[in-house]
Amino acid sequence: MSDGVPEFAVVGRVNMGKSAVIATLLEIDDNEVLRVSPMPGETTRCQTHRVVFGNKEFVRFIDTPGFSRPVEAMRAIRLLHGEGTPGRDALRRFVAAEGDGFTDEKRLLEPLLAGAGVLYVVDPGKPLRDDFLAEMEILRWTGRPRLALMNLREDAGGESEELWREKLGSAFNLVRTFDAHRAKYAQRLMLMKALLEIEEGHRPLLEETISRIEEEWDARRNEAAEVVREFLAEALELRVRARIEEREETMPTRRKQKEDDLKAGYFEQLKKLERRCFAAMLEIYRHHLLKVETREDAFEDIDLESEEVWMKWGLKRGQLAIFAGVTGAAGGAIVDVSTGGLTHGLGTLLGGLGAASAAWFKGGMLPDLKVDLRDGVRFSTGETKELVIGPPGNLNFPWILLDGVLVRYGRILERAHGRRDVELLTAVNEEGYTKHFPPERRKLLGRWFGDCAKGSRPVGRDVEVEVLWALEEALREVDSRK
Ligand SMILES: Nc1nc2c(ncn2[C@@H]2O[C@H](COP(=O)(O)OP(=O)(O)OP(=O)(O)O)[C@@H](O)[C@H]2O)c(=O)[nH]1
Ligand SMILES: [Mg+2]
């Protein structure tokens, strides 16, 4: 550590999840960069992973090969040392000795002898045997600050966990739990803070690391909010047009065909916008193994009265309570017939909502949810006969879009980078978030949705910033609720 950058060597038995811990902590989901694998003995050499902000290096984590013969190694070191407790000198001689076969142990001890702190990873689901005690003993002899991490697996627990905690408590400065497959931002931050506790000598740099991590997390949320805002605006402004000839217009089947094609085209575009939004979010949060669902059929039939369709959207029907919340927000918003030819879109509905929401409150019944897309299909009044399809006339539509995004945002934040399985970014019948929005936010967004849907997204910077903040706040809530 001659250059003053704090180092921590992640050590432990083979296959304990050492590499997975680093991968999750540093958000590395690429096996080419950091190999996590069910094959024991996967990491055979020390590999350094650096935390860098700007051009400055803040802290290093060294992935090491696991202990493979700890009991024998302990004996060999004792033998080298003779009477009393071995220390760094004995360990140095052990590492320098040749021909005794303790390749893994020597490699993992090297960074510790060079001054790295110890991050000892165990799987508390494993029985605590003598060989683990030998590992702890050898690590104690290094005299380096030591943090033990219990990499709790989903199915772990029980007595052995308590036993582990007790033993680790006496041999380490600090014991923490950390599930490499499920740890989220809060746990990662906790782990960084734990390093600060054991490595007092590097306090300023580690404190700066923590605040950089926090700042970056906020910056990402801000960026994500912007992605969401642009997605919602584009989705609500989306219009798909097709020309229709006079004779087609008079033939019901032809006309129907035209409308159906238009509808399909509209949803195709909507899907594209949605996919782009999720892809951008995955990039912001550095995920490559989470894949945007193709949702081939998700939009096809948008009859929101069917439970099945709700499930397809990944949302619970309870979502709909939001309906009541937006009333009065955009009173009187009416689509200009001469511009888009859209006479019965979302904008119009926003104006005449009082009675419906009152009924919703009183009777606890569901408001009329049917999205009749044909409401949006109208002849434009210009020279060319044109069919235009715009956002579904249902007032819930933007809220459903937003909930779909928020639920998936939650799923993105939940995914640990230490996992190596490919996963689809889906939502499975989840509670949404928008119905818990405070009235002010609903009102602000409701009005903005209405404007966007009318095709008159506010140009003022103030509104855009307010909307961004509102969305950021919503994302923050997802982060703290998950
Ligand atoms: N379920 C679950 N599996 C985990 C967890 N951590 C690691 N694993 C799995 O355990 C296996 C070993 O993980 P690695 O991170 O490669 O373990 P390692 O300690 O680096 O192993 P070596 O490099 O071989 O010493 C992989 O299949 C991981 O996916 C966890 O928290 N939960
Ligand atoms: Mg490894």
Short mmCIF file of C-alpha atoms and ligand atoms in Angstrom, two decimals:
data_model
loop_
_atom_site.label_atom_id
_atom_site.label_comp_id
_atom_site.label_asym_id
_atom_site.label_seq_id
_atom_site.Cartn_x
_atom_site.Cartn_y
_atom_site.Cartn_z
CA MET A 1 0.00 0.00 0.00
CA SER A 2 2.94 2.30 -0.65
CA ASP A 3 0.73 4.57 -2.75
CA GLY A 4 -1.70 5.13 0.10
CA VAL A 5 -4.70 3.44 -1.51
CA PRO A 6 -6.43 1.18 1.02
CA GLU A 7 -6.54 -2.47 0.00
CA PHE A 8 -8.71 -5.30 1.16
CA ALA A 9 -8.07 -8.91 0.30
CA VAL A 10 -11.20 -11.02 0.06
CA VAL A 11 -10.26 -14.40 1.44
CA GLY A 12 -11.96 -17.61 2.52
CA ARG A 13 -12.53 -21.24 1.58
CA VAL A 14 -13.01 -22.11 -2.07
CA ASN A 15 -16.53 -21.59 -3.34
CA MET A 16 -17.68 -19.44 -0.41
CA GLY A 17 -18.73 -16.64 -2.71
CA LYS A 18 -15.63 -14.44 -2.42
CA SER A 19 -15.74 -13.41 -6.06
CA ALA A 20 -19.51 -12.94 -5.87
CA VAL A 21 -19.11 -10.58 -2.91
CA ILE A 22 -16.70 -8.37 -4.86
CA ALA A 23 -18.89 -8.57 -7.95
CA THR A 24 -21.94 -7.37 -6.05
CA LEU A 25 -20.06 -4.75 -4.11
CA LEU A 26 -18.42 -3.24 -7.17
CA GLU A 27 -21.29 -3.93 -9.57
CA ILE A 28 -19.40 -6.20 -11.92
CA ASP A 29 -21.74 -8.62 -13.66
CA ASP A 30 -19.29 -9.68 -16.35
CA ASN A 31 -17.59 -13.06 -16.00
CA GLU A 32 -14.79 -11.90 -18.26
CA VAL A 33 -13.87 -9.30 -15.69
CA LEU A 34 -14.66 -11.26 -12.58
CA ARG A 35 -15.40 -14.92 -12.61
CA VAL A 36 -18.12 -16.26 -10.34
CA SER A 37 -18.80 -19.94 -10.79
CA PRO A 38 -20.14 -23.04 -9.09
CA MET A 39 -16.84 -24.79 -9.85
CA PRO A 40 -14.70 -24.74 -6.71
CA GLY A 41 -11.21 -23.35 -7.20
CA GLU A 42 -12.31 -20.95 -9.91
CA THR A 43 -10.09 -18.10 -8.79
CA THR A 44 -6.50 -19.30 -8.91
CA ARG A 45 -4.59 -16.02 -8.78
CA CYS A 46 -4.98 -12.75 -6.98
CA GLN A 47 -6.85 -10.23 -9.04
CA THR A 48 -7.19 -6.57 -8.14
CA HIS A 49 -10.42 -4.62 -8.63
CA ARG A 50 -10.23 -0.90 -8.19
CA VAL A 51 -12.79 1.63 -7.12
CA VAL A 52 -12.15 4.71 -9.24
CA PHE A 53 -14.01 8.00 -9.43
CA GLY A 54 -12.77 10.39 -12.05
CA ASN A 55 -9.09 9.60 -12.33
CA LYS A 56 -8.63 8.94 -8.67
CA GLU A 57 -8.34 5.51 -7.16
CA PHE A 58 -10.04 5.23 -3.79
CA VAL A 59 -9.87 1.63 -2.66
CA ARG A 60 -8.86 -1.77 -4.00
CA PHE A 61 -10.30 -5.18 -3.50
CA ILE A 62 -8.17 -8.20 -4.17
CA ASP A 63 -9.88 -11.40 -5.15
CA THR A 64 -7.83 -14.37 -3.99
CA PRO A 65 -7.78 -18.12 -4.49
CA GLY A 66 -9.53 -19.85 -1.62
CA PHE A 67 -7.84 -21.70 1.21
CA SER A 68 -7.51 -25.27 0.10
CA ARG A 69 -5.43 -26.96 2.84
CA PRO A 70 -5.74 -24.66 5.84
CA VAL A 71 -5.06 -27.21 8.58
CA GLU A 72 -1.85 -28.42 6.97
CA ALA A 73 -0.81 -24.85 6.22
CA MET A 74 -1.37 -23.88 9.84
CA ARG A 75 0.83 -26.75 10.97
CA ALA A 76 3.54 -25.89 8.49
CA ILE A 77 3.61 -22.28 9.68
CA ARG A 78 3.75 -23.34 13.32
CA LEU A 79 6.61 -25.65 12.51
CA LEU A 80 8.49 -22.84 10.77
CA HIS A 81 7.97 -20.57 13.75
CA GLY A 82 8.61 -22.88 16.65
CA GLU A 83 7.36 -21.92 20.13
CA GLY A 84 4.72 -19.21 20.68
CA THR A 85 2.32 -17.47 18.35
CA PRO A 86 3.52 -17.06 14.76
CA GLY A 87 3.44 -13.57 13.32
CA ARG A 88 4.13 -11.83 10.04
CA ASP A 89 7.76 -13.01 9.95
CA ALA A 90 6.76 -16.64 10.13
CA LEU A 91 4.12 -16.06 7.46
CA ARG A 92 6.69 -14.38 5.21
CA ARG A 93 9.00 -17.36 5.54
CA PHE A 94 6.10 -19.68 4.84
CA VAL A 95 5.24 -17.76 1.66
CA ALA A 96 8.89 -17.74 0.56
CA ALA A 97 9.41 -21.47 1.13
CA GLU A 98 9.25 -23.59 -1.99
CA GLY A 99 8.11 -27.04 -2.90
CA ASP A 100 5.55 -27.65 -0.18
CA GLY A 101 2.49 -27.25 -2.36
CA PHE A 102 0.57 -24.56 -0.50
CA THR A 103 0.15 -22.50 -3.64
CA ASP A 104 -3.33 -21.13 -2.85
CA GLU A 105 -2.49 -20.26 0.75
CA LYS A 106 0.66 -18.45 -0.29
CA ARG A 107 -1.06 -16.47 -2.98
CA LEU A 108 -3.79 -15.33 -0.68
CA LEU A 109 -1.37 -14.39 2.08
CA GLU A 110 0.78 -12.21 -0.15
CA PRO A 111 -1.51 -9.17 -0.27
CA LEU A 112 -2.12 -9.46 3.47
CA LEU A 113 1.62 -9.37 4.13
CA ALA A 114 1.84 -6.35 1.84
CA GLY A 115 -0.60 -4.53 4.10
CA ALA A 116 -4.10 -5.30 2.84
CA GLY A 117 -6.98 -5.60 5.28
CA VAL A 118 -8.85 -8.89 5.57
CA LEU A 119 -12.36 -9.49 4.30
CA TYR A 120 -13.06 -13.07 5.28
CA VAL A 121 -16.05 -14.62 3.54
CA VAL A 122 -17.85 -17.62 5.00
CA ASP A 123 -21.01 -19.45 4.17
CA PRO A 124 -22.73 -19.89 7.54
CA GLY A 125 -24.81 -22.68 6.05
CA LYS A 126 -21.71 -24.88 6.18
CA PRO A 127 -20.87 -26.71 9.39
CA LEU A 128 -18.13 -24.98 11.36
CA ARG A 129 -15.27 -27.43 11.31
CA ASP A 130 -11.61 -27.37 12.36
CA ASP A 131 -10.38 -26.38 8.95
CA PHE A 132 -12.32 -23.12 9.20
CA LEU A 133 -10.83 -22.48 12.64
CA ALA A 134 -7.39 -23.01 11.07
CA GLU A 135 -8.19 -20.34 8.47
CA MET A 136 -9.24 -17.90 11.15
CA GLU A 137 -6.09 -18.61 13.09
CA ILE A 138 -3.81 -17.99 10.11
CA LEU A 139 -5.64 -14.76 9.35
CA ARG A 140 -5.22 -13.65 12.96
CA TRP A 141 -1.46 -14.14 12.66
CA THR A 142 -1.35 -11.58 9.83
CA GLY A 143 -2.20 -8.90 12.38
CA ARG A 144 -4.20 -7.03 9.75
CA PRO A 145 -7.62 -5.45 10.49
CA ARG A 146 -10.22 -8.13 9.88
CA LEU A 147 -13.82 -8.06 8.85
CA ALA A 148 -15.77 -11.31 8.64
CA LEU A 149 -18.62 -11.47 6.16
CA MET A 150 -21.27 -14.12 6.52
CA ASN A 151 -22.44 -14.59 2.97
CA LEU A 152 -25.94 -15.63 3.89
CA ARG A 153 -27.60 -17.74 1.26
CA GLU A 154 -31.33 -17.81 0.88
CA ASP A 155 -31.64 -21.23 2.44
CA ALA A 156 -29.10 -20.76 5.23
CA GLY A 157 -29.77 -20.12 8.88
CA GLY A 158 -30.26 -22.26 11.93
CA GLU A 159 -27.86 -23.23 14.63
CA SER A 160 -24.68 -23.17 12.66
CA GLU A 161 -25.18 -19.49 11.97
CA GLU A 162 -25.10 -18.65 15.67
CA LEU A 163 -22.03 -20.77 16.17
CA TRP A 164 -20.31 -19.04 13.29
CA ARG A 165 -21.18 -15.65 14.66
CA GLU A 166 -19.69 -16.52 18.01
CA LYS A 167 -16.43 -17.88 16.62
CA LEU A 168 -16.05 -15.09 14.12
CA GLY A 169 -16.80 -12.55 16.83
CA SER A 170 -13.76 -13.61 18.81
CA ALA A 171 -11.33 -13.80 15.89
CA PHE A 172 -12.38 -10.69 13.90
CA ASN A 173 -12.70 -6.99 14.57
CA LEU A 174 -16.16 -6.92 13.06
CA VAL A 175 -18.73 -9.41 11.78
CA ARG A 176 -21.35 -8.50 9.20
CA THR A 177 -23.81 -10.38 7.05
CA PHE A 178 -23.93 -9.81 3.32
CA ASP A 179 -25.88 -11.83 0.82
CA ALA A 180 -23.88 -11.70 -2.39
CA HIS A 181 -26.91 -12.72 -4.40
CA ARG A 182 -29.34 -10.29 -2.88
CA ALA A 183 -27.50 -7.35 -1.39
CA LYS A 184 -28.74 -4.02 -2.64
CA TYR A 185 -27.39 -0.52 -2.48
CA ALA A 186 -28.05 -0.07 1.25
CA GLN A 187 -26.16 -3.25 2.12
CA ARG A 188 -23.29 -2.38 -0.16
CA LEU A 189 -22.98 0.98 1.52
CA MET A 190 -23.13 -0.72 4.89
CA LEU A 191 -20.24 -2.93 3.89
CA MET A 192 -18.16 0.05 2.80
CA LYS A 193 -18.89 1.70 6.12
CA ALA A 194 -17.82 -1.44 7.95
CA LEU A 195 -14.46 -1.24 6.16
CA LEU A 196 -14.12 2.26 7.50
CA GLU A 197 -14.63 0.94 11.00
CA ILE A 198 -11.87 -1.63 10.82
CA GLU A 199 -9.41 0.47 8.82
CA GLU A 200 -9.14 3.64 10.93
CA GLY A 201 -5.82 4.53 9.33
CA HIS A 202 -7.53 5.25 6.01
CA ARG A 203 -10.45 7.17 7.39
CA PRO A 204 -10.31 10.25 5.11
CA LEU A 205 -10.07 8.29 1.89
CA LEU A 206 -12.69 5.74 2.89
CA GLU A 207 -15.05 8.49 4.01
CA GLU A 208 -14.59 10.20 0.68
CA THR A 209 -15.25 6.89 -1.07
CA ILE A 210 -18.54 6.57 0.75
CA SER A 211 -19.67 10.06 -0.13
CA ARG A 212 -18.65 9.54 -3.76
CA ILE A 213 -20.72 6.36 -3.86
CA GLU A 214 -23.68 8.24 -2.39
CA GLU A 215 -23.33 11.10 -4.83
CA GLU A 216 -23.12 8.73 -7.74
CA TRP A 217 -26.21 6.89 -6.60
CA ASP A 218 -28.14 10.18 -6.53
CA ALA A 219 -26.81 11.14 -9.93
CA ARG A 220 -27.99 7.84 -11.36
CA ARG A 221 -31.44 8.34 -9.92
CA ASN A 222 -31.55 11.76 -11.50
CA GLU A 223 -30.55 10.32 -14.83
CA ALA A 224 -33.13 7.56 -14.51
CA ALA A 225 -35.85 10.10 -13.71
CA GLU A 226 -34.99 11.92 -16.89
CA VAL A 227 -35.27 8.71 -18.87
CA VAL A 228 -38.67 8.05 -17.32
CA ARG A 229 -39.89 11.57 -18.01
CA GLU A 230 -38.90 11.39 -21.66
CA PHE A 231 -40.46 7.96 -22.02
CA LEU A 232 -43.77 9.09 -20.57
CA ALA A 233 -43.86 12.21 -22.68
CA GLU A 234 -43.07 10.32 -25.86
CA ALA A 235 -45.55 7.57 -25.06
CA LEU A 236 -48.32 10.07 -24.44
CA GLU A 237 -47.44 12.16 -27.46
CA LEU A 238 -47.29 9.11 -29.66
CA ARG A 239 -49.58 9.25 -32.67
CA VAL A 240 -49.69 6.77 -35.46
CA ARG A 241 -51.32 7.76 -38.71
CA ALA A 242 -52.52 6.06 -41.83
CA ARG A 243 -54.17 7.29 -44.96
CA ILE A 244 -57.50 5.98 -45.90
CA GLU A 245 -59.26 6.29 -49.18
CA GLU A 246 -62.80 7.30 -49.48
CA ARG A 247 -64.04 3.95 -50.70
CA GLU A 248 -62.26 2.14 -47.88
CA GLU A 249 -63.98 4.38 -45.50
CA THR A 250 -67.35 3.24 -46.68
CA MET A 251 -66.51 -0.46 -46.52
CA PRO A 252 -66.82 -1.58 -42.92
CA THR A 253 -64.49 -4.58 -43.20
CA ARG A 254 -61.76 -2.63 -44.97
CA ARG A 255 -62.11 0.18 -42.55
CA LYS A 256 -61.92 -2.22 -39.63
CA GLN A 257 -58.81 -3.79 -41.09
CA LYS A 258 -57.22 -0.37 -41.41
CA GLU A 259 -58.04 0.43 -37.84
CA ASP A 260 -56.69 -2.84 -36.56
CA ASP A 261 -53.45 -2.36 -38.45
CA LEU A 262 -53.18 1.09 -37.04
CA LYS A 263 -53.80 -0.18 -33.54
CA ALA A 264 -51.12 -2.84 -33.93
CA GLY A 265 -48.74 -0.22 -35.26
CA TYR A 266 -49.46 2.02 -32.33
CA PHE A 267 -48.70 -0.65 -29.76
CA GLU A 268 -45.62 -1.68 -31.64
CA GLN A 269 -44.30 1.85 -31.32
CA LEU A 270 -45.29 2.01 -27.68
CA LYS A 271 -43.41 -1.19 -26.99
CA LYS A 272 -40.34 0.20 -28.65
CA LEU A 273 -40.44 3.28 -26.50
CA GLU A 274 -40.87 1.18 -23.40
CA ARG A 275 -38.00 -1.10 -24.31
CA ARG A 276 -35.75 1.85 -24.92
CA CYS A 277 -36.63 3.23 -21.51
CA PHE A 278 -35.77 -0.03 -19.73
CA ALA A 279 -32.59 -0.50 -21.72
CA ALA A 280 -31.44 2.98 -20.70
CA MET A 281 -32.15 2.22 -17.05
CA LEU A 282 -30.25 -1.04 -17.20
CA GLU A 283 -27.30 0.83 -18.60
CA ILE A 284 -27.44 3.46 -15.87
CA TYR A 285 -27.39 0.69 -13.26
CA ARG A 286 -24.76 -1.34 -15.12
CA HIS A 287 -26.70 -4.50 -15.66
CA HIS A 288 -25.96 -6.74 -18.61
CA LEU A 289 -27.56 -9.99 -17.51
CA LEU A 290 -30.96 -8.52 -16.87
CA LYS A 291 -32.73 -8.49 -20.20
CA VAL A 292 -35.55 -6.31 -21.33
CA GLU A 293 -38.56 -8.49 -21.81
CA THR A 294 -39.84 -8.49 -25.33
CA ARG A 295 -43.45 -8.60 -24.20
CA GLU A 296 -44.61 -9.60 -27.61
CA ASP A 297 -48.23 -9.70 -26.66
CA ALA A 298 -48.37 -7.43 -23.67
CA PHE A 299 -50.02 -4.52 -25.37
CA GLU A 300 -52.00 -6.31 -27.98
CA ASP A 301 -55.21 -6.41 -26.11
CA ILE A 302 -55.43 -3.55 -23.78
CA ASP A 303 -58.80 -4.32 -22.25
CA LEU A 304 -57.94 -3.24 -18.75
CA GLU A 305 -61.01 -4.81 -17.26
CA SER A 306 -59.56 -8.21 -17.60
CA GLU A 307 -57.50 -9.35 -14.67
CA GLU A 308 -55.37 -11.28 -17.07
CA VAL A 309 -54.29 -8.18 -18.87
CA TRP A 310 -53.30 -6.57 -15.62
CA MET A 311 -51.15 -9.54 -14.84
CA LYS A 312 -49.58 -9.28 -18.22
CA TRP A 313 -48.63 -5.76 -17.37
CA GLY A 314 -47.22 -7.19 -14.22
CA LEU A 315 -49.45 -5.11 -12.03
CA LYS A 316 -52.20 -5.70 -9.58
CA ARG A 317 -55.55 -4.34 -10.31
CA GLY A 318 -55.45 -2.31 -7.11
CA GLN A 319 -53.51 0.17 -9.12
CA LEU A 320 -56.64 1.75 -10.26
CA ALA A 321 -57.20 3.74 -7.13
CA ILE A 322 -55.08 6.38 -8.74
CA PHE A 323 -58.04 7.21 -10.87
CA ALA A 324 -59.61 9.14 -8.06
CA GLY A 325 -56.52 11.10 -7.33
CA VAL A 326 -56.18 13.08 -10.48
CA THR A 327 -59.60 14.62 -10.67
CA GLY A 328 -59.67 18.32 -10.94
CA ALA A 329 -56.04 18.38 -11.87
CA ALA A 330 -56.57 19.22 -15.46
CA GLY A 331 -60.12 20.36 -15.57
CA GLY A 332 -61.38 21.28 -18.96
CA ALA A 333 -58.49 20.01 -20.98
CA ILE A 334 -59.92 19.38 -24.38
CA VAL A 335 -58.18 18.18 -27.43
CA ASP A 336 -58.20 20.57 -30.29
CA VAL A 337 -60.14 18.83 -33.00
CA SER A 338 -58.54 20.73 -35.81
CA THR A 339 -54.97 19.81 -34.94
CA GLY A 340 -54.85 16.12 -34.35
CA GLY A 341 -58.37 15.08 -35.04
CA LEU A 342 -58.30 13.43 -31.67
CA THR A 343 -61.58 14.24 -30.05
CA HIS A 344 -61.90 11.78 -27.33
CA GLY A 345 -58.47 11.08 -25.97
CA LEU A 346 -57.12 11.32 -22.51
CA GLY A 347 -57.32 15.06 -22.45
CA THR A 348 -61.05 15.14 -22.77
CA LEU A 349 -61.59 12.56 -20.12
CA LEU A 350 -59.60 14.55 -17.67
CA GLY A 351 -62.19 17.25 -17.85
CA GLY A 352 -65.26 15.27 -17.03
CA LEU A 353 -64.21 13.10 -14.23
CA GLY A 354 -65.88 14.36 -11.11
CA ALA A 355 -68.85 12.04 -11.11
CA ALA A 356 -66.89 8.91 -11.87
CA SER A 357 -64.41 9.43 -9.10
CA ALA A 358 -67.11 10.27 -6.62
CA ALA A 359 -68.74 6.96 -7.41
CA TRP A 360 -65.43 5.24 -7.01
CA PHE A 361 -65.02 6.65 -3.55
CA LYS A 362 -68.55 5.99 -2.45
CA GLY A 363 -69.26 2.61 -3.81
CA GLY A 364 -65.76 1.18 -3.89
CA MET A 365 -66.53 0.08 -7.38
CA LEU A 366 -64.10 0.14 -10.20
CA PRO A 367 -64.48 3.01 -12.56
CA ASP A 368 -65.03 2.32 -16.19
CA LEU A 369 -61.72 1.04 -17.33
CA LYS A 370 -62.33 -0.01 -20.79
CA VAL A 371 -59.83 1.47 -23.12
CA ASP A 372 -61.55 1.92 -26.36
CA LEU A 373 -58.88 2.71 -28.81
CA ARG A 374 -61.30 3.54 -31.48
CA ASP A 375 -62.02 6.62 -29.49
CA GLY A 376 -58.67 7.76 -30.65
CA VAL A 377 -59.21 6.91 -34.27
CA ARG A 378 -60.66 9.83 -36.06
CA PHE A 379 -60.66 11.41 -39.39
CA SER A 380 -58.59 14.46 -39.61
CA THR A 381 -60.35 17.33 -41.18
CA GLY A 382 -57.71 18.29 -43.72
CA GLU A 383 -57.49 17.54 -47.40
CA THR A 384 -56.10 14.09 -46.94
CA LYS A 385 -58.28 11.62 -45.19
CA GLU A 386 -56.24 10.26 -42.40
CA LEU A 387 -56.79 7.98 -39.49
CA VAL A 388 -54.95 8.99 -36.36
CA ILE A 389 -54.51 6.90 -33.31
CA GLY A 390 -53.24 8.36 -30.09
CA PRO A 391 -53.05 7.42 -26.42
CA PRO A 392 -55.89 5.26 -25.12
CA GLY A 393 -58.70 7.34 -23.75
CA ASN A 394 -58.40 5.77 -20.35
CA LEU A 395 -57.28 8.07 -17.62
CA ASN A 396 -55.32 5.30 -15.99
CA PHE A 397 -53.15 4.78 -18.98
CA PRO A 398 -50.25 7.07 -18.04
CA TRP A 399 -50.32 5.84 -14.46
CA ILE A 400 -50.11 2.28 -15.66
CA LEU A 401 -47.17 3.17 -17.84
CA LEU A 402 -45.50 4.85 -14.89
CA ASP A 403 -46.24 1.98 -12.52
CA GLY A 404 -44.84 -0.45 -15.05
CA VAL A 405 -41.65 1.56 -15.05
CA LEU A 406 -41.45 1.93 -11.28
CA VAL A 407 -42.03 -1.75 -10.62
CA ARG A 408 -39.27 -2.62 -13.05
CA TYR A 409 -37.03 0.01 -11.56
CA GLY A 410 -37.47 -1.80 -8.26
CA ARG A 411 -36.49 -5.05 -9.93
CA ILE A 412 -33.38 -3.45 -11.36
CA LEU A 413 -32.34 -2.18 -7.94
CA GLU A 414 -32.93 -5.62 -6.45
CA ARG A 415 -30.72 -7.48 -8.84
CA ALA A 416 -27.26 -8.18 -7.42
CA HIS A 417 -24.34 -7.97 -9.83
CA GLY A 418 -22.77 -11.04 -8.26
CA ARG A 419 -25.34 -13.26 -9.90
CA ARG A 420 -24.45 -14.82 -13.20
CA ASP A 421 -27.81 -16.12 -14.42
CA VAL A 422 -29.64 -14.31 -17.17
CA GLU A 423 -32.93 -12.90 -15.99
CA LEU A 424 -35.85 -11.22 -17.67
CA LEU A 425 -36.85 -7.83 -16.44
CA THR A 426 -40.46 -8.64 -15.70
CA ALA A 427 -42.94 -7.72 -13.06
CA VAL A 428 -45.07 -10.42 -11.53
CA ASN A 429 -48.37 -9.17 -10.34
CA GLU A 430 -46.82 -6.55 -8.15
CA GLU A 431 -48.34 -3.74 -6.18
CA GLY A 432 -47.70 -0.51 -7.95
CA TYR A 433 -46.46 2.71 -6.47
CA THR A 434 -48.49 5.48 -8.00
CA LYS A 435 -51.54 4.95 -5.89
CA HIS A 436 -49.49 5.88 -2.84
CA PHE A 437 -48.33 9.15 -4.34
CA PRO A 438 -49.13 12.21 -2.27
CA PRO A 439 -51.93 14.37 -3.76
CA GLU A 440 -49.62 17.16 -4.82
CA ARG A 441 -47.53 14.83 -6.92
CA ARG A 442 -50.57 13.21 -8.49
CA LYS A 443 -51.90 16.58 -9.36
CA LEU A 444 -48.68 17.80 -10.88
CA LEU A 445 -48.12 14.65 -12.90
CA GLY A 446 -51.79 14.30 -13.79
CA ARG A 447 -51.82 17.73 -15.35
CA TRP A 448 -48.58 17.11 -17.17
CA PHE A 449 -49.81 13.75 -18.47
CA GLY A 450 -52.93 15.45 -19.76
CA ASP A 451 -50.90 18.09 -21.55
CA CYS A 452 -48.56 15.56 -23.11
CA ALA A 453 -51.48 13.43 -24.23
CA LYS A 454 -53.05 16.42 -25.88
CA GLY A 455 -49.84 16.95 -27.74
CA SER A 456 -49.09 20.14 -25.87
CA ARG A 457 -46.28 19.23 -23.54
CA PRO A 458 -45.43 22.33 -21.56
CA VAL A 459 -42.43 24.15 -22.94
CA GLY A 460 -41.56 25.92 -19.70
CA ARG A 461 -38.46 24.71 -18.00
CA ASP A 462 -40.06 25.07 -14.58
CA VAL A 463 -42.71 22.46 -15.20
CA GLU A 464 -40.20 20.05 -16.68
CA VAL A 465 -37.96 20.41 -13.65
CA GLU A 466 -40.87 19.96 -11.29
CA VAL A 467 -41.92 16.83 -13.12
CA LEU A 468 -38.35 15.56 -12.96
CA TRP A 469 -38.25 16.10 -9.21
CA ALA A 470 -41.57 14.40 -8.75
CA LEU A 471 -40.33 11.38 -10.68
CA GLU A 472 -37.05 11.39 -8.80
CA GLU A 473 -38.96 11.37 -5.56
CA ALA A 474 -41.00 8.42 -6.82
CA LEU A 475 -37.82 6.54 -7.74
CA ARG A 476 -36.38 7.30 -4.33
CA GLU A 477 -39.46 5.76 -2.73
CA VAL A 478 -39.01 2.61 -4.79
CA ASP A 479 -35.41 2.47 -3.60
CA SER A 480 -36.34 2.79 0.04
CA ARG A 481 -39.36 0.53 -0.13
CA LYS A 482 -37.51 -2.33 -1.81
N1 LIG B 1 -27.47 -18.72 -3.61
C1 LIG B 1 -26.32 -18.07 -3.49
N2 LIG B 1 -25.27 -18.50 -4.17
C2 LIG B 1 -24.11 -17.85 -4.04
C3 LIG B 1 -23.97 -16.72 -3.20
N3 LIG B 1 -22.70 -16.29 -3.29
C4 LIG B 1 -22.08 -17.09 -4.17
N4 LIG B 1 -22.93 -18.04 -4.63
C5 LIG B 1 -22.64 -19.08 -5.61
O1 LIG B 1 -21.60 -19.89 -5.13
C6 LIG B 1 -20.73 -20.27 -6.17
C7 LIG B 1 -19.30 -19.84 -5.85
O2 LIG B 1 -19.24 -18.43 -5.88
P1 LIG B 1 -17.85 -17.70 -6.16
O3 LIG B 1 -18.06 -16.25 -5.89
O4 LIG B 1 -17.30 -18.09 -7.48
O5 LIG B 1 -16.98 -18.34 -4.99
P2 LIG B 1 -15.45 -18.14 -4.69
O6 LIG B 1 -15.32 -18.13 -3.21
O7 LIG B 1 -14.93 -16.96 -5.40
O8 LIG B 1 -14.86 -19.49 -5.26
P3 LIG B 1 -13.37 -19.83 -5.76
O9 LIG B 1 -12.89 -18.67 -6.58
O10 LIG B 1 -13.55 -21.06 -6.54
O11 LIG B 1 -12.58 -20.01 -4.53
C8 LIG B 1 -21.27 -19.60 -7.43
O12 LIG B 1 -22.04 -20.54 -8.12
C9 LIG B 1 -22.12 -18.48 -6.89
O13 LIG B 1 -23.16 -18.15 -7.78
C10 LIG B 1 -25.12 -16.29 -2.46
O14 LIG B 1 -25.09 -15.33 -1.71
N5 LIG B 1 -26.27 -17.01 -2.64
MG MG B 2 -13.49 -16.81 -6.80
#
